[in-house]
Amino acid sequence: MATVSVRVVTATSGLGGLQPVADAVPLSAEAITSSGTSAQGSTAIAPATWRPNLYWLITVSGGNVWVKFGTNPTAASGDDHLILDGQIDTYAVTEGSQKIAVIDA
């Protein structure tokens, strides 16, 4: 079981445009507790209208997880993206109203 911190953020260029960084205030955020069953986020959801520079910023603590994205995703072991305990990972939002689901690895 892990705690998965999920944030949908806008990325802007910092340091004179040389390095993209997440804005300090996320568009939406939540903490999801993973288990052996897929858990879909209910608060951290991409805006209904897709736009460029939107990213998922995910931090995992307490165990490894698999994550899946979509409008109604179900995470499964071995499917999509593995994020290890202690990792911070980012993924581009690819569609409006995109959600995340997590499951223990």
Coordinates of C-alpha atoms in Angstrom, one line a residue:
M1 CA 0.0 0.0 0.0
A2 CA 1.4 3.4 -1.0
T3 CA 0.3 7.0 -0.8
V4 CA 0.3 8.5 -4.3
S5 CA 0.3 12.3 -4.4
V6 CA -1.3 13.3 -7.7
R7 CA -1.3 16.8 -9.1
V8 CA -2.4 18.3 -12.5
V9 CA 0.0 21.2 -13.1
T10 CA 0.7 23.8 -15.8
A11 CA 4.4 23.9 -16.7
T12 CA 6.0 27.2 -17.5
S13 CA 9.5 28.1 -18.4
G14 CA 11.7 29.1 -15.6
L15 CA 15.4 30.2 -15.5
G16 CA 15.0 32.4 -18.6
G17 CA 13.1 29.8 -20.5
L18 CA 15.8 27.1 -20.3
Q19 CA 14.0 24.7 -17.9
P20 CA 10.3 23.9 -17.8
V21 CA 9.0 23.8 -14.2
A22 CA 5.6 23.1 -12.6
D23 CA 3.7 26.1 -11.4
A24 CA 3.6 26.4 -7.6
V25 CA -0.2 26.1 -7.5
P26 CA -1.7 22.9 -9.1
L27 CA -4.9 23.0 -11.1
S28 CA -6.1 20.0 -9.1
A29 CA -4.6 17.6 -6.6
E30 CA -5.3 14.7 -4.3
A31 CA -3.7 11.8 -2.4
I32 CA -4.7 8.3 -3.4
T33 CA -4.0 5.2 -1.2
S34 CA -3.1 2.3 -3.5
S35 CA -4.2 -1.3 -2.8
G36 CA -4.5 -4.6 -4.7
T37 CA -7.6 -3.1 -6.4
S38 CA -7.5 -0.3 -9.0
A39 CA -8.3 3.1 -7.4
Q40 CA -9.3 6.0 -9.7
G41 CA -8.7 9.6 -8.7
S42 CA -11.8 11.7 -8.1
T43 CA -10.3 15.2 -7.5
A44 CA -7.1 15.4 -9.6
I45 CA -8.7 15.5 -13.1
A46 CA -7.4 17.3 -16.1
P47 CA -9.5 20.3 -17.3
A48 CA -12.4 19.3 -19.7
T49 CA -10.8 21.3 -22.5
W50 CA -7.3 20.0 -23.3
R51 CA -4.5 22.6 -23.7
P52 CA -0.7 22.4 -24.1
N53 CA 1.6 22.5 -21.1
L54 CA -0.5 20.4 -18.8
Y55 CA 1.2 17.7 -16.8
W56 CA 0.6 15.0 -14.2
L57 CA 3.1 15.3 -11.3
I58 CA 3.1 12.1 -9.3
T59 CA 5.0 11.3 -6.1
V60 CA 4.9 7.8 -4.5
S61 CA 5.6 7.0 -0.9
G62 CA 5.3 3.6 0.8
G63 CA 5.5 1.1 -2.1
N64 CA 5.6 0.7 -5.9
V65 CA 2.5 1.4 -8.0
W66 CA 1.2 1.0 -11.5
V67 CA -0.6 4.0 -13.0
K68 CA -2.9 4.3 -16.0
F69 CA -4.5 7.4 -17.6
G70 CA -7.7 7.9 -19.5
T71 CA -11.2 9.2 -19.3
N72 CA -12.2 6.2 -17.2
P73 CA -9.0 4.2 -16.5
T74 CA -8.6 1.0 -14.6
A75 CA -5.0 0.2 -13.4
A76 CA -3.7 -3.3 -13.7
S77 CA -0.5 -4.9 -12.7
G78 CA 2.0 -4.8 -15.5
D79 CA -0.1 -2.3 -17.5
D80 CA 1.1 1.2 -18.5
H81 CA 3.5 3.0 -16.1
L82 CA 5.4 1.6 -13.1
I83 CA 6.4 4.2 -10.5
L84 CA 8.8 3.0 -7.8
D85 CA 8.6 4.0 -4.1
G86 CA 10.1 7.4 -3.5
Q87 CA 10.0 8.4 -7.2
I88 CA 8.6 11.6 -8.6
D89 CA 7.4 11.3 -12.2
T90 CA 5.7 13.5 -14.8
Y91 CA 3.5 12.7 -17.7
A92 CA 1.9 15.0 -20.3
V93 CA -1.9 15.3 -20.1
T94 CA -3.1 14.0 -23.5
E95 CA -6.9 14.6 -23.5
G96 CA -9.5 16.7 -21.8
S97 CA -11.1 15.3 -18.6
Q98 CA -8.2 12.8 -18.3
K99 CA -8.1 10.9 -15.0
I100 CA -5.6 8.6 -13.2
A101 CA -5.9 5.2 -11.7
V102 CA -3.4 3.4 -9.4
I103 CA -2.8 -0.1 -8.1
D104 CA -0.1 -1.8 -6.0
A105 CA 2.8 -3.2 -8.0

